[in-house]
């Protein structure tokens, strides 16, 4: 479909519908916000014109209060701003619901490759045998995280789902009623959520969306793949971090991990129980009743008692017995329904989603040091041992941690958690929890410390049912990764462990911290090269490399158009599985409905399966590599200078919302690692780092340095080479188009008043000039007139969302300006800043 036709569909299904329902919204009798809706359009226009004419947020709002809202007292103005925030938050929810409802219609006119398209392409190319082989082993794993940009309560999620369904049916009166309900329902947490709260919020999607969606996706593939023996139940897998990710989160304890594992299993049993109940209404035949009733009774008991559980075979066995009788005696009546449930049992087993354990390497360092000190191997610190001696202790010395108490709390908690993992596997199956990830891995000890801890907690190294996964996320970590993995593979005991794990090595690469450390282009190019090098090292040793990408929502954290990224990989990168994290509001915006989940899962599968099967193979020539290397180095030089500017951290601390992220009741995890009084970039969590730039509408991590790099090469006469690189190298094109999305979400007019700031004016100007240059250069090499020119639907969506939240952004900056002068209402202005975070985050959908 041509762009104009797609835009017409967007106008009908999204733009027009939003305006219709928003007009209902404008007149709703919400408590304390009468007439606010009528003033919102006026405020939007006033803010837009004011910013374009050079006024600052304080001037804009003071004029608005005086000339339009007729509010004189500062306290009344503050109350009014809170009401505006409440109102705009709900407008965002309405727009989300409208856009989600339109998703199926818009995708009908999309150029995206669905599984159906993929199979038609296979049929046309007569490559069924090759594809069938690949399909039988290929897998995509979506790992859900609880990073603090996903904070809607289940009650609000239910409202969004209800609105979406009503919008599809154009039930205006019922929509009006639900909008009133939305107006009276709190959208934010009254208190900071616990890790268990976060887990339950994400489990909502497992139960209400993914259980059915993955089952239906599998059924479609199975019915259309052309292979009657197809049984790859791992083709679409789920991972889960809430309750297992203790990196920087002291509130994730061994008790929380146990509770979340139980919650995952119990929720799955409820899903099975519901399916079985429906099946029993169809399978009413005498010889089936005993088996079905016994299984149903067993599932019922597991739903209310965490210590009462059924094993995988306890569920699958009776269903298969029923299947045999159904075929033999009852003409296979409703066999398809029964097989559909059996397939879901084979997919989800007894775990639903694999609960990953994650911890930072620095914590393990302290734990090992404490253990070796207590057990007499060192007196004070690990530096007393040579590298070879430390390896020997970790791999050959026997220390019994099962009956040992340590003084260091983090050491005792780490051991307690490892000790209970066997019990979790017993209840949820091995796949329930069989991956241990180490953040900030930079050498072999990141893996060997964990290997040693498992040994000392009573695990037989020959039967260790855990994958130990290094996470390389800093420039140093990625640079050392090849040597680290080579050294590990050369250790006989570790090689033997891999042989027990089917000779598979999962390696995680962190886009978020990589970008924070090296800048956008450098981080992504280094990750790409690191994958190529590690693929070669693994291939030479007959080890299957599996890459797990720690990707966030926005381009600055590895997000953006995920399909485009995976489709851009070369044959030199191992393509055994696609694994990636789904974070924050991306869970709701990209995988929040059955239709969205299936579509985006298909995009992952087709991107992974299509590589090297159809069309032109992705090859990056030596000349293109040299050009990418130069771009990477030049952009890093510019970003590194910014990162080391003496105003870089103070600007974030004093002119952005950075310090307010932790005060918002969004997530359970602290905003930074460690307890240092002085903030350092290395300790800063990528979410609050990227999110703060997003709230400023400056989005620095998504493009900074690109403009300078391209301009430098242009001045060297390389413009045509850069244009060719954009057209012919999918990786470069994917990165640049994601960067254009970051630029499209910038709005420097919001903070232009900062250019006159005595302390930060010069720094703001550096940011602004690079923004302008990056925009100019990207339009030049892509032969585009406007940003996101080839993505009209995304572009229009961004524009509408940015308009909705512009009043929020102006209010947020107004409050920050007021606080810089200190008033008697400082506490209230701080609350305004915090409250305005929510709507801004949600409207962007991938802002942090």
mmCIF file of C-alpha atoms in Angstrom, residues 162-372:
data_model
loop_
_atom_site.group_PDB
_atom_site.id
_atom_site.type_symbol
_atom_site.label_atom_id
_atom_site.label_comp_id
_atom_site.label_asym_id
_atom_site.label_seq_id
_atom_site.Cartn_x
_atom_site.Cartn_y
_atom_site.Cartn_z
ATOM 1 C CA UNK A 162 -12.031 -2.495 27.817
ATOM 2 C CA UNK A 163 -11.699 0.833 26.024
ATOM 3 C CA UNK A 164 -9.852 -0.816 23.155
ATOM 4 C CA UNK A 165 -12.652 -3.363 22.638
ATOM 5 C CA UNK A 166 -15.396 -0.739 22.862
ATOM 6 C CA UNK A 167 -13.580 1.508 20.374
ATOM 7 C CA UNK A 168 -13.433 -1.396 17.915
ATOM 8 C CA UNK A 169 -17.203 -1.642 18.160
ATOM 9 C CA UNK A 170 -17.818 2.148 18.234
ATOM 10 C CA UNK A 171 -19.994 1.866 21.359
ATOM 11 C CA UNK A 172 -20.056 5.581 22.154
ATOM 12 C CA UNK A 173 -22.288 5.456 25.232
ATOM 13 C CA UNK A 174 -20.263 2.691 26.857
ATOM 14 C CA UNK A 175 -17.020 4.463 25.948
ATOM 15 C CA UNK A 176 -18.374 7.563 27.672
ATOM 16 C CA UNK A 177 -19.020 5.486 30.806
ATOM 17 C CA UNK A 178 -15.530 3.919 30.801
ATOM 18 C CA UNK A 179 -13.947 7.353 30.292
ATOM 19 C CA UNK A 180 -15.760 8.502 33.417
ATOM 20 C CA UNK A 181 -14.404 5.445 35.222
ATOM 21 C CA UNK A 182 -10.917 6.310 33.963
ATOM 22 C CA UNK A 183 -11.274 9.837 35.281
ATOM 23 C CA UNK A 184 -12.017 8.604 38.777
ATOM 24 C CA UNK A 185 -9.393 5.832 38.856
ATOM 25 C CA UNK A 186 -5.881 6.606 40.067
ATOM 26 C CA UNK A 187 -3.280 6.020 37.357
ATOM 27 C CA UNK A 188 -0.295 5.979 39.673
ATOM 28 C CA UNK A 189 0.936 3.864 42.543
ATOM 29 C CA UNK A 190 0.132 5.234 46.000
ATOM 30 C CA UNK A 191 3.444 3.799 47.182
ATOM 31 C CA UNK A 192 6.572 2.398 45.621
ATOM 32 C CA UNK A 193 5.886 -1.103 44.252
ATOM 33 C CA UNK A 194 7.732 -4.087 45.671
ATOM 34 C CA UNK A 195 9.508 -6.462 43.273
ATOM 35 C CA UNK A 196 6.617 -8.878 43.831
ATOM 36 C CA UNK A 197 4.127 -6.153 42.832
ATOM 37 C CA UNK A 198 6.147 -5.551 39.665
ATOM 38 C CA UNK A 199 6.194 -9.255 38.904
ATOM 39 C CA UNK A 200 2.420 -9.549 39.331
ATOM 40 C CA UNK A 201 1.879 -6.572 37.015
ATOM 41 C CA UNK A 202 3.902 -8.282 34.265
ATOM 42 C CA UNK A 203 2.307 -11.690 34.954
ATOM 43 C CA UNK A 204 -0.961 -9.937 34.055
ATOM 44 C CA UNK A 205 0.256 -9.961 30.425
ATOM 45 C CA UNK A 206 1.362 -13.581 30.604
ATOM 46 C CA UNK A 207 -2.091 -14.633 31.737
ATOM 47 C CA UNK A 208 -4.282 -12.295 29.693
ATOM 48 C CA UNK A 209 -2.267 -11.986 26.468
ATOM 49 C CA UNK A 210 0.738 -14.254 25.969
ATOM 50 C CA UNK A 211 -0.759 -17.604 26.998
ATOM 51 C CA UNK A 212 -3.330 -17.444 24.210
ATOM 52 C CA UNK A 213 -1.170 -15.499 21.742
ATOM 53 C CA UNK A 214 1.775 -17.913 21.779
ATOM 54 C CA UNK A 215 -0.598 -20.887 21.610
ATOM 55 C CA UNK A 216 -2.338 -19.426 18.549
ATOM 56 C CA UNK A 217 0.939 -18.438 16.870
ATOM 57 C CA UNK A 218 2.307 -21.963 17.340
ATOM 58 C CA UNK A 219 -0.907 -23.502 15.985
ATOM 59 C CA UNK A 220 -0.722 -21.344 12.865
ATOM 60 C CA UNK A 221 2.910 -22.265 12.196
ATOM 61 C CA UNK A 222 2.213 -25.946 12.825
ATOM 62 C CA UNK A 223 -0.789 -25.974 10.453
ATOM 63 C CA UNK A 224 1.005 -24.157 7.634
ATOM 64 C CA UNK A 225 4.633 -25.208 7.780
ATOM 65 C CA UNK A 226 4.076 -28.196 5.511
ATOM 66 C CA UNK A 227 5.685 -30.620 7.944
ATOM 67 C CA UNK A 228 3.278 -32.956 9.708
ATOM 68 C CA UNK A 229 5.981 -33.856 12.212
ATOM 69 C CA UNK A 230 6.653 -30.235 13.250
ATOM 70 C CA UNK A 231 7.044 -30.078 17.026
ATOM 71 C CA UNK A 232 9.366 -27.178 17.844
ATOM 72 C CA UNK A 233 7.553 -26.021 20.951
ATOM 73 C CA UNK A 234 10.476 -23.723 21.765
ATOM 74 C CA UNK A 235 9.999 -21.551 18.704
ATOM 75 C CA UNK A 236 8.631 -18.742 20.894
ATOM 76 C CA UNK A 237 9.863 -18.655 24.504
ATOM 77 C CA UNK A 238 9.310 -16.284 27.388
ATOM 78 C CA UNK A 239 11.849 -15.106 29.928
ATOM 79 C CA UNK A 240 11.174 -13.190 33.136
ATOM 80 C CA UNK A 241 13.364 -10.834 35.178
ATOM 81 C CA UNK A 242 11.062 -9.402 37.886
ATOM 82 C CA UNK A 243 11.921 -11.182 41.125
ATOM 83 C CA UNK A 244 15.183 -12.597 39.776
ATOM 84 C CA UNK A 245 17.050 -9.453 38.711
ATOM 85 C CA UNK A 246 18.903 -8.337 41.833
ATOM 86 C CA UNK A 247 21.436 -6.140 39.995
ATOM 87 C CA UNK A 248 21.262 -2.842 41.862
ATOM 88 C CA UNK A 249 18.006 -3.799 43.576
ATOM 89 C CA UNK A 250 18.469 -4.711 47.258
ATOM 90 C CA UNK A 251 14.745 -5.434 47.551
ATOM 91 C CA UNK A 252 14.989 -8.572 45.404
ATOM 92 C CA UNK A 253 15.685 -11.226 48.028
ATOM 93 C CA UNK A 254 15.718 -15.009 47.899
ATOM 94 C CA UNK A 255 12.219 -14.915 49.409
ATOM 95 C CA UNK A 256 10.985 -12.667 46.600
ATOM 96 C CA UNK A 257 12.530 -14.985 44.000
ATOM 97 C CA UNK A 258 10.731 -17.975 45.520
ATOM 98 C CA UNK A 259 7.405 -16.100 45.653
ATOM 99 C CA UNK A 260 7.674 -14.983 42.020
ATOM 100 C CA UNK A 261 8.533 -18.515 40.870
ATOM 101 C CA UNK A 262 5.434 -19.765 42.712
ATOM 102 C CA UNK A 263 3.305 -16.987 41.216
ATOM 103 C CA UNK A 264 4.408 -17.887 37.681
ATOM 104 C CA UNK A 265 3.606 -21.567 38.174
ATOM 105 C CA UNK A 266 0.282 -21.016 39.952
ATOM 106 C CA UNK A 267 -0.869 -18.533 37.286
ATOM 107 C CA UNK A 268 -0.064 -21.080 34.588
ATOM 108 C CA UNK A 269 -2.047 -23.750 36.437
ATOM 109 C CA UNK A 270 -5.036 -21.374 36.428
ATOM 110 C CA UNK A 271 -4.683 -21.017 32.658
ATOM 111 C CA UNK A 272 -4.527 -24.804 32.239
ATOM 112 C CA UNK A 273 -7.519 -25.218 34.536
ATOM 113 C CA UNK A 274 -9.566 -22.792 32.427
ATOM 114 C CA UNK A 275 -8.663 -24.623 29.213
ATOM 115 C CA UNK A 276 -9.426 -28.016 30.727
ATOM 116 C CA UNK A 277 -12.769 -26.801 32.018
ATOM 117 C CA UNK A 278 -13.717 -25.685 28.492
ATOM 118 C CA UNK A 279 -12.494 -28.989 27.038
ATOM 119 C CA UNK A 280 -14.604 -30.991 29.446
ATOM 120 C CA UNK A 281 -17.688 -29.247 28.116
ATOM 121 C CA UNK A 282 -16.859 -30.749 24.703
ATOM 122 C CA UNK A 283 -15.288 -34.077 25.663
ATOM 123 C CA UNK A 284 -18.389 -35.447 27.407
ATOM 124 C CA UNK A 285 -17.623 -39.076 26.577
ATOM 125 C CA UNK A 286 -17.720 -41.708 29.339
ATOM 126 C CA UNK A 287 -14.253 -43.238 28.926
ATOM 127 C CA UNK A 288 -12.575 -39.821 29.186
ATOM 128 C CA UNK A 289 -14.252 -38.569 32.337
ATOM 129 C CA UNK A 290 -12.014 -40.164 34.982
ATOM 130 C CA UNK A 291 -8.755 -38.909 33.474
ATOM 131 C CA UNK A 292 -10.108 -35.413 32.869
ATOM 132 C CA UNK A 293 -11.698 -35.107 36.311
ATOM 133 C CA UNK A 294 -8.590 -36.321 38.154
ATOM 134 C CA UNK A 295 -6.399 -33.868 36.237
ATOM 135 C CA UNK A 296 -8.844 -31.026 36.786
ATOM 136 C CA UNK A 297 -8.948 -31.762 40.516
ATOM 137 C CA UNK A 298 -5.139 -31.853 40.641
ATOM 138 C CA UNK A 299 -4.860 -28.494 38.839
ATOM 139 C CA UNK A 300 -7.447 -26.984 41.173
ATOM 140 C CA UNK A 301 -5.384 -27.907 44.231
ATOM 141 C CA UNK A 302 -2.222 -26.332 42.770
ATOM 142 C CA UNK A 303 -4.013 -23.005 42.361
ATOM 143 C CA UNK A 304 -4.347 -22.383 46.092
ATOM 144 C CA UNK A 305 -1.327 -24.033 47.656
ATOM 145 C CA UNK A 306 2.219 -23.146 46.568
ATOM 146 C CA UNK A 307 3.551 -26.377 48.081
ATOM 147 C CA UNK A 308 1.082 -28.486 46.109
ATOM 148 C CA UNK A 309 2.365 -28.802 42.564
ATOM 149 C CA UNK A 310 2.087 -31.046 39.541
ATOM 150 C CA UNK A 311 5.037 -32.096 37.424
ATOM 151 C CA UNK A 312 5.116 -31.702 33.641
ATOM 152 C CA UNK A 313 4.390 -35.386 33.029
ATOM 153 C CA UNK A 314 1.583 -35.295 35.619
ATOM 154 C CA UNK A 315 -0.227 -32.854 33.318
ATOM 155 C CA UNK A 316 0.866 -34.070 29.895
ATOM 156 C CA UNK A 317 0.442 -37.809 30.578
ATOM 157 C CA UNK A 318 -3.327 -37.749 31.260
ATOM 158 C CA UNK A 319 -3.941 -35.470 28.253
ATOM 159 C CA UNK A 320 -2.073 -37.828 25.943
ATOM 160 C CA UNK A 321 -3.982 -40.802 27.374
ATOM 161 C CA UNK A 322 -7.241 -38.947 26.683
ATOM 162 C CA UNK A 323 -6.022 -38.233 23.147
ATOM 163 C CA UNK A 324 -5.410 -41.925 22.440
ATOM 164 C CA UNK A 325 -8.911 -42.887 23.637
ATOM 165 C CA UNK A 326 -10.464 -39.993 21.689
ATOM 166 C CA UNK A 327 -8.851 -41.190 18.456
ATOM 167 C CA UNK A 328 -9.566 -44.887 19.058
ATOM 168 C CA UNK A 329 -13.145 -44.679 20.327
ATOM 169 C CA UNK A 330 -14.709 -41.315 19.599
ATOM 170 C CA UNK A 331 -13.852 -40.500 15.954
ATOM 171 C CA UNK A 332 -11.263 -37.824 16.981
ATOM 172 C CA UNK A 333 -14.093 -35.455 17.847
ATOM 173 C CA UNK A 334 -12.685 -32.114 19.103
ATOM 174 C CA UNK A 335 -9.174 -33.516 18.599
ATOM 175 C CA UNK A 336 -7.902 -30.147 17.352
ATOM 176 C CA UNK A 337 -9.031 -28.461 20.586
ATOM 177 C CA UNK A 338 -7.332 -31.142 22.667
ATOM 178 C CA UNK A 339 -4.124 -30.936 20.623
ATOM 179 C CA UNK A 340 -4.124 -27.168 21.049
ATOM 180 C CA UNK A 341 -4.083 -27.574 24.829
ATOM 181 C CA UNK A 342 -1.439 -30.309 24.646
ATOM 182 C CA UNK A 343 0.749 -28.003 22.562
ATOM 183 C CA UNK A 344 0.381 -25.222 25.137
ATOM 184 C CA UNK A 345 1.417 -27.631 27.887
ATOM 185 C CA UNK A 346 4.490 -28.554 25.817
ATOM 186 C CA UNK A 347 5.273 -24.861 25.305
ATOM 187 C CA UNK A 348 4.805 -23.567 28.857
ATOM 188 C CA UNK A 349 5.388 -26.838 30.768
ATOM 189 C CA UNK A 350 5.164 -25.960 34.493
ATOM 190 C CA UNK A 351 7.077 -22.680 34.465
ATOM 191 C CA UNK A 352 5.217 -20.298 32.085
ATOM 192 C CA UNK A 353 8.329 -18.122 31.708
ATOM 193 C CA UNK A 354 11.943 -18.805 32.633
ATOM 194 C CA UNK A 355 12.870 -16.794 35.723
ATOM 195 C CA UNK A 356 16.387 -15.445 35.139
ATOM 196 C CA UNK A 357 18.755 -14.631 37.999
ATOM 197 C CA UNK A 358 20.961 -11.556 37.469
ATOM 198 C CA UNK A 359 23.579 -9.915 39.658
ATOM 199 C CA UNK A 360 26.475 -7.514 39.146
ATOM 200 C CA UNK A 361 30.011 -8.928 38.997
ATOM 201 C CA UNK A 362 31.180 -6.490 41.689
ATOM 202 C CA UNK A 363 28.765 -8.103 44.172
ATOM 203 C CA UNK A 364 30.097 -11.581 43.416
ATOM 204 C CA UNK A 365 33.611 -10.239 43.925
ATOM 205 C CA UNK A 366 32.694 -9.164 47.486
ATOM 206 C CA UNK A 367 30.918 -12.461 48.152
ATOM 207 C CA UNK A 368 33.849 -14.608 47.002
ATOM 208 C CA UNK A 369 36.274 -12.432 48.969
ATOM 209 C CA UNK A 370 34.198 -12.910 52.144
ATOM 210 C CA UNK A 371 33.946 -16.691 51.630
ATOM 211 C CA UNK A 372 37.654 -17.147 51.017
#
